[in-house]
Short mmCIF file of C-alpha atoms (C1' of nucleotides) in Angstrom, two decimals:
data_model
loop_
_atom_site.label_atom_id
_atom_site.label_comp_id
_atom_site.label_asym_id
_atom_site.label_seq_id
_atom_site.Cartn_x
_atom_site.Cartn_y
_atom_site.Cartn_z
CA MET A 7 -25.02 30.78 -36.74
CA SER A 8 -21.58 30.96 -35.48
CA GLY A 9 -20.04 32.27 -38.71
CA GLU A 10 -16.94 30.75 -40.38
CA PRO A 11 -14.16 32.84 -39.82
CA ILE A 12 -11.37 30.63 -41.55
CA SER A 13 -8.80 29.90 -38.63
CA ALA A 14 -5.09 30.52 -39.06
CA ALA A 15 -4.66 26.78 -39.00
CA ALA A 16 -6.42 26.56 -42.54
CA LYS A 17 -4.49 28.60 -44.66
CA GLY A 18 -4.50 26.68 -47.42
CA GLN A 19 -2.80 23.70 -45.81
CA ARG A 20 -2.56 20.27 -47.68
CA ILE A 21 -3.66 17.05 -46.41
CA LEU A 22 -2.71 13.83 -48.37
CA LEU A 23 -5.67 11.33 -47.95
CA VAL A 24 -4.52 7.72 -48.60
CA GLU A 25 -7.88 5.40 -48.73
CA ASP A 26 -8.64 2.48 -50.88
CA ASP A 27 -12.45 2.41 -50.42
CA PRO A 28 -13.36 5.03 -53.13
CA ASN A 29 -16.80 6.01 -51.76
CA LEU A 30 -15.23 6.99 -48.40
CA GLY A 31 -12.37 8.59 -49.73
CA ILE A 32 -14.44 10.90 -52.29
CA LEU A 33 -16.48 11.88 -49.42
CA LEU A 34 -14.07 12.58 -46.87
CA GLN A 35 -12.09 14.50 -49.34
CA ASP A 36 -15.50 16.63 -50.27
CA TYR A 37 -15.77 17.02 -46.47
CA LEU A 38 -12.36 18.21 -45.42
CA GLN A 39 -12.58 20.36 -48.45
CA LEU A 40 -15.74 22.26 -47.73
CA LYS A 41 -15.85 22.31 -44.16
CA GLY A 42 -12.02 22.20 -43.06
CA LYS A 43 -11.10 24.41 -45.89
CA TYR A 44 -8.10 22.15 -46.68
CA GLU A 45 -6.59 21.16 -49.90
CA VAL A 46 -6.72 17.09 -49.92
CA VAL A 47 -5.58 15.26 -52.24
CA LEU A 48 -6.65 11.49 -52.60
CA ALA A 49 -4.67 8.45 -53.33
CA ARG A 50 -6.08 5.31 -53.61
CA ASP A 51 -3.48 2.82 -52.28
CA GLY A 52 -0.02 2.87 -50.72
CA GLU A 53 1.94 3.06 -53.46
CA GLU A 54 0.10 6.03 -55.23
CA GLY A 55 0.54 7.41 -51.63
CA ALA A 56 3.76 7.21 -51.58
CA ARG A 57 4.35 8.52 -55.29
CA GLN A 58 2.20 11.36 -54.13
CA PHE A 59 3.95 12.25 -51.09
CA SER A 60 7.57 12.47 -52.70
CA ARG A 61 5.93 14.40 -55.44
CA GLU A 62 4.10 17.27 -53.77
CA LYS A 63 4.47 19.03 -50.18
CA PHE A 64 2.05 18.29 -47.43
CA ASP A 65 1.08 19.32 -43.82
CA LEU A 66 -0.66 16.47 -42.73
CA CYS A 67 -1.20 12.47 -43.62
CA ILE A 68 -4.29 10.54 -42.89
CA LEU A 69 -3.71 7.07 -44.04
CA ASP A 70 -5.62 3.78 -44.18
CA VAL A 71 -4.06 1.15 -42.37
CA MET A 72 -5.83 -1.86 -44.59
CA MET A 73 -4.94 -1.25 -47.80
CA PRO A 74 -3.72 -3.20 -50.99
CA LYS A 75 -0.32 -3.13 -52.40
CA LYS A 76 1.21 -0.99 -49.37
CA ASP A 77 -0.15 -0.82 -45.89
CA GLY A 78 -0.75 1.99 -43.77
CA PHE A 79 1.88 1.25 -41.53
CA THR A 80 4.61 1.04 -43.80
CA LEU A 81 3.43 4.02 -45.81
CA GLY A 82 3.87 5.81 -42.59
CA ARG A 83 7.51 4.57 -41.65
CA GLU A 84 8.56 5.60 -45.40
CA ILE A 85 6.85 9.19 -44.98
CA ARG A 86 8.43 9.45 -41.64
CA LYS A 87 11.89 8.72 -43.13
CA ILE A 88 11.37 11.47 -45.45
CA ASN A 89 10.03 13.71 -42.78
CA PRO A 90 9.87 13.07 -39.09
CA VAL A 91 7.57 15.87 -38.15
CA ILE A 92 4.85 15.65 -40.27
CA PRO A 93 1.30 14.57 -38.27
CA ILE A 94 0.01 11.17 -39.50
CA ILE A 95 -3.41 9.87 -38.77
CA PHE A 96 -4.00 6.25 -38.83
CA ALA A 97 -7.37 4.88 -39.77
CA THR A 98 -7.57 1.22 -38.19
CA ALA A 99 -10.14 -1.06 -36.93
CA LYS A 100 -10.31 -1.24 -33.13
CA THR A 101 -8.50 -4.72 -32.77
CA MET A 102 -5.64 -3.55 -34.67
CA ILE A 103 -4.60 -0.51 -32.23
CA GLU A 104 -3.17 -2.84 -29.49
CA ASP A 105 -0.21 -4.40 -31.43
CA LYS A 106 1.30 -1.68 -33.58
CA SER A 107 0.32 1.69 -31.53
CA GLU A 108 3.16 1.18 -29.14
CA ALA A 109 5.80 1.56 -31.51
CA PHE A 110 3.92 4.59 -33.60
CA THR A 111 2.68 6.91 -31.00
CA LEU A 112 5.76 9.01 -31.66
CA GLY A 113 5.63 12.19 -33.58
CA GLY A 114 2.66 14.07 -33.55
CA ASP A 115 0.69 10.88 -34.82
CA ASP A 116 -2.86 9.90 -33.71
CA TYR A 117 -5.27 6.95 -34.17
CA ILE A 118 -8.66 7.25 -35.52
CA THR A 119 -10.76 3.52 -35.36
CA LYS A 120 -13.08 2.67 -37.91
CA PRO A 121 -16.20 3.10 -38.38
CA PHE A 122 -15.28 6.89 -37.12
CA ARG A 123 -17.76 10.02 -37.47
CA ILE A 124 -16.50 12.63 -39.87
CA GLU A 125 -16.23 15.48 -37.40
CA GLU A 126 -14.11 13.45 -35.11
CA LEU A 127 -12.19 13.41 -37.64
CA LEU A 128 -11.93 17.12 -38.37
CA LEU A 129 -11.24 17.71 -34.87
CA ARG A 130 -8.30 15.81 -34.44
CA ILE A 131 -6.89 17.01 -37.82
CA ASN A 132 -7.24 20.79 -36.30
CA ALA A 133 -5.87 19.65 -33.03
CA LEU A 134 -2.53 18.26 -34.83
CA LEU A 135 -2.19 21.35 -37.19
CA LYS A 136 -2.40 23.80 -34.58
CA ARG A 137 0.05 21.80 -32.67
CA VAL A 138 2.57 21.83 -35.34
CA ASN A 139 1.81 25.45 -36.34
CA LYS A 140 2.85 26.94 -33.09
CA GLN A 141 6.41 25.71 -33.60
CA GLU A 142 8.17 28.17 -35.44
CA LYS A 143 9.16 27.73 -38.69
CA THR A 144 12.12 29.34 -39.88
CA PRO A 145 12.57 29.61 -43.43
CA GLU A 146 15.78 27.83 -43.31
CA THR A 147 14.03 24.95 -41.76
CA GLU A 148 11.87 24.90 -45.03
CA THR A 149 14.30 22.42 -46.68
CA LEU A 150 14.08 19.48 -43.80
CA ASP A 151 17.68 19.46 -44.66
CA LYS A 152 19.85 22.36 -43.93
CA PHE A 153 19.39 24.00 -40.54
CA GLU A 154 20.47 27.16 -38.96
CA ILE A 155 21.69 26.71 -35.32
CA GLY A 156 22.53 29.95 -33.81
CA ASP A 157 26.12 30.73 -35.71
CA TYR A 158 26.00 27.48 -36.78
CA LEU A 159 25.03 25.94 -40.15
CA PHE A 160 24.29 22.27 -40.29
CA ASP A 161 23.60 20.23 -43.27
CA TYR A 162 21.90 16.83 -42.80
CA THR A 163 22.66 15.33 -45.80
CA ALA A 164 26.37 16.14 -45.82
CA GLN A 165 26.63 15.50 -42.42
CA LEU A 166 28.49 19.00 -41.92
CA ILE A 167 28.25 21.57 -38.82
CA LYS A 168 30.02 24.66 -40.42
CA LYS A 169 30.50 27.44 -38.27
CA ASP A 170 32.28 30.96 -39.94
CA ASP A 171 35.03 29.26 -42.24
CA LEU A 172 35.42 25.66 -39.79
CA GLN A 173 33.76 22.78 -40.96
CA GLN A 174 33.16 19.81 -38.53
CA LYS A 175 32.24 16.25 -40.15
CA VAL A 176 29.54 14.52 -37.81
CA SER A 177 29.03 10.75 -38.06
CA THR A 178 25.42 9.59 -39.23
CA LYS A 179 23.79 9.30 -35.58
CA GLU A 180 24.77 12.58 -34.51
CA ALA A 181 23.62 14.24 -37.65
CA GLU A 182 20.06 12.14 -37.14
CA LEU A 183 19.82 13.03 -33.95
CA LEU A 184 20.58 16.78 -34.32
CA ARG A 185 18.28 16.87 -37.50
CA LEU A 186 15.40 15.53 -35.06
CA LEU A 187 16.46 18.28 -32.64
CA CYS A 188 16.34 20.70 -35.06
CA LEU A 189 13.02 19.82 -36.32
CA LYS A 190 11.71 20.54 -33.21
CA LYS A 191 13.47 23.80 -32.20
CA ASN A 192 12.73 25.25 -28.53
CA ASN A 193 10.24 22.21 -28.57
CA VAL A 194 10.44 19.02 -26.44
CA LEU A 195 11.87 16.07 -28.46
CA THR A 196 11.07 12.93 -26.56
CA ARG A 197 13.69 10.51 -25.70
CA GLU A 198 11.35 7.69 -26.85
CA GLU A 199 10.42 9.42 -30.13
CA ALA A 200 14.03 9.98 -31.17
CA LEU A 201 14.79 6.21 -30.00
CA ILE A 202 12.23 4.78 -32.25
CA SER A 203 12.97 6.73 -34.92
CA ILE A 204 16.91 6.30 -34.82
CA TRP A 205 17.24 3.05 -33.19
CA ASN A 206 13.99 1.62 -33.58
CA ASP A 207 13.86 0.49 -30.25
CA ASP A 208 13.75 2.60 -26.97
CA ASN A 209 15.09 0.08 -24.91
CA TYR A 210 17.23 1.10 -21.81
CA PHE A 211 20.85 0.79 -23.43
CA ASN A 212 19.88 2.78 -26.43
CA GLY A 213 18.86 5.38 -24.19
CA ARG A 214 22.73 5.14 -23.01
CA SER A 215 23.93 5.41 -26.19
CA MET A 216 21.95 8.12 -27.15
CA ASP A 217 23.14 10.28 -24.14
CA VAL A 218 26.61 9.39 -25.53
CA PHE A 219 25.37 11.33 -28.35
CA LEU A 220 23.74 13.90 -26.99
CA SER A 221 26.98 14.53 -24.90
CA LYS A 222 28.88 14.79 -28.37
CA LEU A 223 26.47 17.36 -29.89
CA ARG A 224 27.04 19.64 -26.76
CA LYS A 225 30.63 19.41 -27.64
CA TYR A 226 30.00 20.41 -31.27
CA LEU A 227 27.78 23.15 -30.80
CA ARG A 228 29.61 24.37 -27.23
CA ASP A 229 31.23 27.45 -29.24
CA ASP A 230 28.43 29.71 -29.39
CA PRO A 231 26.64 30.62 -26.06
CA LYS A 232 23.28 31.17 -27.62
CA VAL A 233 23.16 27.64 -28.48
CA GLU A 234 22.27 25.08 -25.90
CA ILE A 235 20.67 21.56 -25.79
CA ILE A 236 18.90 21.38 -22.41
CA ASN A 237 17.32 18.28 -20.70
CA VAL A 238 13.57 18.00 -19.80
CA HIS A 239 13.75 15.56 -17.27
CA GLY A 240 11.75 12.53 -17.32
CA LYS A 241 10.85 13.45 -20.87
CA GLY A 242 13.20 14.41 -23.36
CA TYR A 243 15.69 17.11 -24.95
CA LYS A 244 14.98 21.09 -26.11
CA LEU A 245 17.20 22.45 -28.59
CA ILE A 246 17.53 26.31 -27.23
CA VAL A 247 18.54 29.08 -29.68
CA ASN A 248 18.24 32.40 -28.00
CA MET B 3 -31.23 47.09 -14.07
CA SER B 4 -27.86 48.43 -12.82
CA GLY B 5 -27.39 50.56 -15.74
CA GLU B 6 -25.01 49.58 -18.32
CA PRO B 7 -21.60 51.13 -18.35
CA ILE B 8 -19.42 48.71 -20.69
CA SER B 9 -16.98 47.18 -18.55
CA ALA B 10 -13.33 46.82 -19.53
CA ALA B 11 -14.28 43.10 -19.35
CA ALA B 12 -16.48 43.86 -22.34
CA LYS B 13 -14.26 45.04 -25.16
CA GLY B 14 -15.27 42.81 -27.64
CA GLN B 15 -14.59 39.49 -25.64
CA ARG B 16 -15.88 36.42 -27.03
CA ILE B 17 -17.58 33.58 -25.19
CA LEU B 18 -17.63 30.00 -26.32
CA LEU B 19 -21.18 28.44 -25.43
CA VAL B 20 -21.49 24.44 -25.77
CA GLU B 21 -24.96 23.63 -25.00
CA ASP B 22 -27.00 20.97 -26.67
CA ASP B 23 -30.51 22.00 -25.84
CA PRO B 24 -30.65 24.78 -28.89
CA ASN B 25 -33.57 26.58 -27.17
CA LEU B 26 -31.30 27.10 -24.21
CA GLY B 27 -28.52 27.97 -26.07
CA ILE B 28 -30.17 30.65 -28.39
CA LEU B 29 -31.54 32.08 -25.96
CA LEU B 30 -28.58 32.60 -23.96
CA GLN B 31 -26.54 33.52 -26.84
CA ASP B 32 -29.05 36.36 -27.34
CA TYR B 33 -29.08 37.27 -23.70
CA LEU B 34 -25.30 37.45 -23.61
CA GLN B 35 -24.70 39.62 -27.11
CA LEU B 36 -27.22 42.03 -26.08
CA LYS B 37 -26.77 42.42 -22.09
CA GLY B 38 -23.48 41.36 -21.93
CA LYS B 39 -22.16 42.96 -25.13
CA TYR B 40 -20.02 39.92 -25.75
CA GLU B 41 -19.70 38.09 -29.02
CA VAL B 42 -20.46 34.71 -28.47
CA VAL B 43 -20.41 31.49 -30.46
CA LEU B 44 -22.84 28.55 -29.95
CA ALA B 45 -21.34 24.94 -30.65
CA ARG B 46 -24.45 22.19 -30.09
CA ASP B 47 -22.38 19.64 -28.78
CA GLY B 48 -19.23 18.65 -27.27
CA GLU B 49 -16.83 17.69 -30.29
CA GLU B 50 -18.55 20.68 -31.95
CA GLY B 51 -17.06 23.15 -29.32
CA ALA B 52 -13.71 21.11 -29.22
CA ARG B 53 -13.68 22.19 -32.78
CA GLN B 54 -14.64 25.63 -32.45
CA PHE B 55 -12.32 26.09 -29.48
CA SER B 56 -9.06 24.58 -31.40
CA ARG B 57 -9.94 27.02 -34.37
CA GLU B 58 -10.97 30.34 -32.83
CA LYS B 59 -9.82 32.26 -29.85
CA PHE B 60 -11.65 32.79 -26.83
CA ASP B 61 -11.95 34.50 -23.16
CA LEU B 62 -14.11 32.32 -21.58
CA CYS B 63 -16.09 29.04 -22.11
CA ILE B 64 -19.19 27.86 -20.70
CA LEU B 65 -19.74 23.81 -21.08
CA ASP B 66 -22.96 22.20 -20.28
CA VAL B 67 -21.98 19.35 -18.34
CA MET B 68 -24.65 16.41 -19.84
CA MET B 69 -24.10 16.78 -23.72
CA PRO B 70 -24.05 14.24 -26.19
CA LYS B 71 -21.08 12.87 -28.05
CA LYS B 72 -18.64 14.36 -25.36
CA ASP B 73 -19.68 15.72 -21.86
CA GLY B 74 -18.84 19.06 -20.47
CA PHE B 75 -16.25 17.50 -18.25
CA THR B 76 -14.10 15.96 -21.05
CA LEU B 77 -14.15 18.89 -23.09
CA GLY B 78 -12.98 21.09 -20.38
CA ARG B 79 -10.09 18.88 -19.91
CA GLU B 80 -9.22 19.19 -23.22
CA ILE B 81 -9.77 22.59 -23.51
CA ARG B 82 -7.49 23.22 -20.30
CA LYS B 83 -4.62 21.26 -22.03
CA ILE B 84 -4.57 23.69 -24.93
CA ASN B 85 -5.00 26.92 -22.50
CA PRO B 86 -4.26 26.22 -19.05
CA VAL B 87 -5.72 29.82 -17.66
CA ILE B 88 -9.01 30.40 -19.85
CA PRO B 89 -12.02 30.35 -17.25
CA ILE B 90 -14.47 27.76 -17.77
CA ILE B 91 -17.94 27.84 -16.43
CA PHE B 92 -19.51 24.17 -15.83
CA ALA B 93 -23.22 24.26 -16.42
CA THR B 94 -24.59 21.17 -14.43
CA ALA B 95 -27.44 19.64 -12.31
CA LYS B 96 -27.37 20.05 -8.75
CA THR B 97 -26.81 16.21 -8.15
CA MET B 98 -23.58 16.42 -10.01
CA ILE B 99 -21.43 18.96 -8.56
CA GLU B 100 -20.31 16.65 -5.61
CA ASP B 101 -18.60 13.45 -7.57
CA LYS B 102 -16.79 15.20 -9.98
CA SER B 103 -16.13 18.78 -8.83
CA GLU B 104 -13.30 17.98 -6.45
CA ALA B 105 -11.08 17.11 -9.44
CA PHE B 106 -11.74 20.17 -11.42
CA THR B 107 -12.22 23.30 -9.20
CA LEU B 108 -9.09 24.25 -10.86
CA GLY B 109 -8.49 27.30 -13.21
CA GLY B 110 -10.52 29.87 -12.80
CA ASP B 111 -13.71 27.86 -13.11
CA ASP B 112 -16.95 27.99 -12.02
CA TYR B 113 -19.90 26.17 -11.60
CA ILE B 114 -23.71 26.79 -12.09
CA THR B 115 -26.43 24.61 -11.07
CA LYS B 116 -29.35 24.34 -13.85
CA PRO B 117 -32.08 25.39 -13.69
CA PHE B 118 -30.13 28.97 -13.02
CA ARG B 119 -31.27 32.53 -13.76
CA ILE B 120 -29.97 34.00 -16.65
CA GLU B 121 -28.69 37.00 -14.89
CA GLU B 122 -26.89 34.67 -12.41
CA LEU B 123 -24.91 33.51 -15.13
CA LEU B 124 -24.02 36.94 -16.63
CA LEU B 125 -23.15 37.74 -13.37
CA ARG B 126 -20.65 35.10 -12.96
CA ILE B 127 -19.22 35.59 -16.10
CA ASN B 128 -18.51 39.14 -15.61
CA ALA B 129 -16.67 38.42 -12.26
CA LEU B 130 -14.48 35.96 -13.94
CA LEU B 131 -13.82 37.78 -16.76
CA LYS B 132 -12.97 40.96 -14.43
CA ARG B 133 -10.65 38.51 -12.63
CA VAL B 134 -8.52 37.31 -15.78
CA ASN B 135 -8.57 40.81 -17.06
CA LYS B 136 -6.97 42.21 -13.92
CA GLN B 137 -4.22 40.19 -14.05
CA GLU B 138 -1.48 42.39 -15.94
CA LYS B 139 -0.78 41.33 -19.26
CA THR B 140 2.74 42.57 -19.72
CA PRO B 141 3.50 42.41 -23.30
CA GLU B 142 6.21 39.87 -22.51
CA THR B 143 3.71 37.55 -21.62
CA GLU B 144 2.07 37.47 -24.35
CA THR B 145 3.91 34.52 -25.39
CA LEU B 146 3.16 32.19 -22.41
CA ASP B 147 6.79 31.68 -22.28
CA LYS B 148 8.75 35.02 -21.11
CA PHE B 149 7.38 36.42 -17.85
CA GLU B 150 8.67 39.35 -16.13
CA ILE B 151 8.72 38.76 -11.88
CA GLY B 152 9.95 42.34 -10.82
CA ASP B 153 13.48 42.61 -11.40
CA TYR B 154 13.69 38.98 -12.90
CA LEU B 155 13.28 37.63 -16.34
CA PHE B 156 11.89 34.07 -16.73
CA ASP B 157 12.14 32.17 -19.42
CA TYR B 158 10.27 28.97 -19.56
CA THR B 159 11.39 27.18 -22.86
CA ALA B 160 15.29 28.07 -22.07
CA GLN B 161 14.68 27.47 -18.10
CA LEU B 162 16.41 30.59 -16.78
CA ILE B 163 16.11 32.93 -14.59
CA LYS B 164 17.68 36.25 -15.10
CA LYS B 165 18.31 39.34 -12.99
CA ASP B 166 20.73 41.87 -14.08
CA ASP B 167 23.53 40.06 -15.80
CA LEU B 168 22.76 37.09 -13.65
CA GLN B 169 21.62 34.20 -14.78
CA GLN B 170 20.13 30.78 -13.12
CA LYS B 171 19.06 27.64 -14.55
CA VAL B 172 16.14 26.13 -13.24
CA SER B 173 14.91 22.49 -13.62
CA THR B 174 11.91 21.42 -15.49
CA LYS B 175 9.88 20.72 -12.90
CA GLU B 176 10.49 24.56 -11.16
CA ALA B 177 10.25 25.71 -14.79
CA GLU B 178 6.71 24.52 -14.96
CA LEU B 179 5.70 25.85 -11.51
CA LEU B 180 6.79 28.97 -11.96
CA ARG B 181 5.39 28.93 -15.33
CA LEU B 182 1.98 28.39 -13.71
CA LEU B 183 2.40 30.83 -11.31
CA CYS B 184 3.25 33.55 -13.37
CA LEU B 185 0.23 32.67 -15.29
CA LYS B 186 -1.91 33.63 -12.48
CA LYS B 187 0.26 36.54 -11.34
CA ASN B 188 -1.48 37.98 -8.43
CA ASN B 189 -4.00 35.28 -8.19
CA VAL B 190 -4.33 32.21 -6.49
CA LEU B 191 -2.99 28.95 -8.06
CA THR B 192 -4.68 26.20 -6.59
CA ARG B 193 -2.53 23.46 -5.20
CA GLU B 194 -4.64 20.73 -7.06
CA GLU B 195 -4.56 22.41 -10.20
CA ALA B 196 -0.65 22.62 -10.66
CA LEU B 197 -0.46 18.87 -9.32
CA ILE B 198 -2.53 17.96 -11.99
CA SER B 199 -1.14 20.08 -14.43
CA ILE B 200 2.42 19.26 -13.38
CA TRP B 201 2.46 15.85 -11.79
CA ASN B 202 -1.05 14.49 -13.40
CA ASP B 203 -2.25 13.39 -9.93
CA ASP B 204 -2.72 15.47 -6.80
CA ASN B 205 -1.85 13.01 -4.24
CA TYR B 206 0.16 13.69 -0.80
CA PHE B 207 3.30 12.66 -1.98
CA ASN B 208 3.18 14.87 -4.98
CA GLY B 209 1.72 17.81 -2.96
CA ARG B 210 5.12 17.27 -0.71
CA SER B 211 7.27 17.09 -3.49
CA MET B 212 5.81 20.63 -4.92
CA ASP B 213 6.40 21.94 -1.37
CA VAL B 214 9.71 21.22 -2.05
CA PHE B 215 10.00 23.02 -5.33
CA LEU B 216 8.09 26.14 -3.79
CA SER B 217 10.68 26.56 -1.25
CA LYS B 218 13.44 26.54 -3.95
CA LEU B 219 11.34 29.04 -6.20
CA ARG B 220 11.49 31.36 -3.21
CA LYS B 221 15.10 30.70 -2.65
CA TYR B 222 15.68 31.79 -6.33
CA LEU B 223 13.53 34.73 -6.31
CA ARG B 224 14.44 36.07 -2.85
CA ASP B 225 16.80 38.99 -4.03
CA ASP B 226 14.09 41.24 -5.14
CA PRO B 227 11.80 42.08 -1.99
CA LYS B 228 8.93 43.08 -4.40
CA VAL B 229 8.42 39.30 -5.49
CA GLU B 230 6.61 37.07 -3.15
CA ILE B 231 5.33 33.46 -3.31
CA ILE B 232 2.94 33.52 -0.70
CA ASN B 233 0.40 30.46 0.54
CA VAL B 234 -3.32 31.06 0.71
CA HIS B 235 -3.91 28.18 3.24
CA GLY B 236 -5.83 25.25 2.17
CA LYS B 237 -6.17 26.67 -1.21
CA GLY B 238 -2.94 27.19 -2.90
CA TYR B 239 -0.24 29.96 -3.72
CA LYS B 240 -0.07 33.55 -5.30
CA LEU B 241 2.89 34.95 -6.91
CA ILE B 242 3.06 38.67 -5.62
CA VAL B 243 4.75 41.65 -7.62
CA ASN B 244 4.44 44.69 -6.26
"C1'" DG C 7 42.23 -13.12 -44.21
"C1'" DT C 8 43.70 -9.48 -41.54
"C1'" DT C 9 44.54 -4.50 -40.60
"C1'" DT C 10 43.12 -0.19 -40.01
"C1'" DC C 11 39.96 3.47 -39.25
"C1'" DG C 12 35.85 5.31 -37.91
"C1'" DT C 13 31.52 4.57 -35.68
"C1'" DT C 14 28.76 3.04 -32.42
"C1'" DT C 15 27.90 0.39 -28.07
"C1'" DT C 16 29.08 -0.92 -23.33
"C1'" DA C 17 30.92 0.10 -18.83
"C1'" DA C 18 32.19 3.11 -14.87
"C1'" DC C 19 31.51 6.99 -12.39
"C1'" DA C 20 30.04 11.68 -11.40
"C1'" DA C 21 26.51 15.22 -11.22
"C1'" DA C 22 21.98 16.62 -11.67
"C1'" DT C 23 17.09 16.44 -10.51
"C1'" DT C 24 13.22 14.75 -8.36
"C1'" DT C 25 11.26 12.18 -4.38
"C1'" DT C 26 10.84 10.73 0.14
"C1'" DA C 27 11.44 11.34 4.96
"C1'" DA C 28 12.00 14.04 9.26
"C1'" DC C 29 11.14 17.80 11.80
"C1'" DA C 30 9.63 22.53 12.89
"C1'" DG C 31 6.49 26.28 12.75
"C1'" DA C 32 1.62 28.21 11.51
"C1'" DA C 33 -3.15 28.25 11.13
"C1'" DA C 34 -7.51 26.12 11.59
"C1'" DT C 35 -10.56 23.60 14.68
"C1'" DG C 36 -13.01 22.97 18.96
"C1'" DC D 25 -4.66 26.07 24.58
"C1'" DA D 26 -4.67 21.50 23.10
"C1'" DT D 27 -5.24 19.06 19.00
"C1'" DT D 28 -5.09 18.38 14.09
"C1'" DT D 29 -4.15 19.44 10.01
"C1'" DC D 30 -1.23 22.14 6.64
"C1'" DT D 31 2.90 24.45 5.32
"C1'" DG D 32 8.28 25.35 4.93
"C1'" DT D 33 12.47 23.93 5.30
"C1'" DT D 34 16.49 20.88 5.06
"C1'" DA D 35 18.76 16.40 4.04
"C1'" DA D 36 19.26 11.52 2.35
"C1'" DA D 37 17.71 8.67 -0.91
"C1'" DA D 38 16.21 6.98 -5.36
"C1'" DT D 39 16.22 7.84 -10.33
"C1'" DT D 40 17.68 10.22 -14.36
"C1'" DT D 41 21.12 12.26 -16.64
"C1'" DG D 42 26.29 13.86 -18.23
"C1'" DT D 43 30.94 12.67 -19.38
"C1'" DT D 44 34.44 10.06 -20.34
"C1'" DA D 45 37.29 5.91 -21.77
"C1'" DA D 46 37.35 1.35 -23.32
"C1'" DA D 47 35.48 -2.59 -25.95
"C1'" DA D 48 32.81 -4.08 -30.06
"C1'" DC D 49 31.55 -3.90 -34.31
"C1'" DG D 50 31.76 -3.02 -39.31
"C1'" DA D 51 33.30 -1.45 -44.01
"C1'" DA D 52 37.30 -0.08 -46.46
"C1'" DA D 53 42.16 -1.26 -47.33
"C1'" DC D 54 45.72 -4.19 -47.83
#
DNA sequence: GTTTCGTTTTAACAAATTTTAACAGAAATG
DNA sequence: CATTTCTGTTAAAATTTGTTAAAACGAAAC
């Protein structure tokens, strides 16, 4: 019966499940804990979900879209502000996908249409977590706030890049962009993803604007040859640290 | 019965078998474990197969094409996304081969038509695994990211080819193509496979575009006579390293 | 309300990457 | 050996990106 060797992906990873239907909620929670070996925290509406997310640490979120008090998309946006890389799965009715999805296909996000089969959900969870786990996690990035970039130390909140004893102030947009790059260190940050996350709109002109910021960031980081922001033509950018 | 020298191929290698007919499934599983000395995980439909694949490590997949929930070809594509080199054997009815096979003769893939003799299957498994195992696994290539090519060292993520102390930047497409060649070092990389993997479409023009990149790669690598990218007429290319 | 300063956007041009085109050479076909 | 198909190479066109400077914007100071 194929055994159940607990994969690397399932090492006590935590899922935030926000679902207003208590029956479905409990069912999912149980299934994911039993079959998926995940630790699942269940919140009964958007507000409670937001409260839980800001209180504890999670590796993935499952958000019902239709919820009282605060809908899933709004909650998703709030969560994205705090953590732009955590994978989110939106559970939505089929008709809803068309409209909003465009603006939300970023990140490591995924959709599942209600009603769904529970195995399908577990499948997607596994896939998303696997993808994220592949990206190296340097201990520094734990905070999502301070990043080591070669010889540099980048403090997102303070908007500072330090090297040796020199400090360089950076503007808000510069900091946001660099943060996204850091969060995806050695992986591709999509243009689209960055634009939507920072500018809320990935039109041509914002794209050009972003190019200007890329150029600035490269200037800040050019004293350490180990560090490089390379372009992935037609896709986006990679922050490389050798 | 040809003796039973446990080949190099059979050193605790793992096979994912996805087959919806439980009788046949169990039969195959038992046979391959006993006669083939492989560890065989059996999944009962496409979804379970995908779940298993994302959770554990395998050396080869056997996918039934006709399956409920998720057919074998779809599953194959998903698997290919995660691992572009794992050999897949599709078990299909005779009539089905014609249509879909075109787009799927990629990889180190193989077909077997139902009904088949079970020895036939084992034969093919051994052949495929032997082929894959022949491809040298230098410790560097373990990461699927850094490759030794003769005197060169190719870093896919950083998009760099190094030789001695010289560095050569390569573009994204160049890097992607070279990576595929490296993954199949000394074996054929099908044109079709490369095109679909990199361009998502193997039409004539993308093919011509790829020829241009081949030409460029040869230029980059021409300083080491041990290294060569040769054409296999009508099939594809081989990266040869003596 | 105006000035000032830092930030962001727009514009203009330069450079790199990818695609298309053109032609030449090999390999297969009959 | 003539013809067709496939491949190799080079150059050009098209697209995408890089960089710089000037214009527009917005918040704080005057």
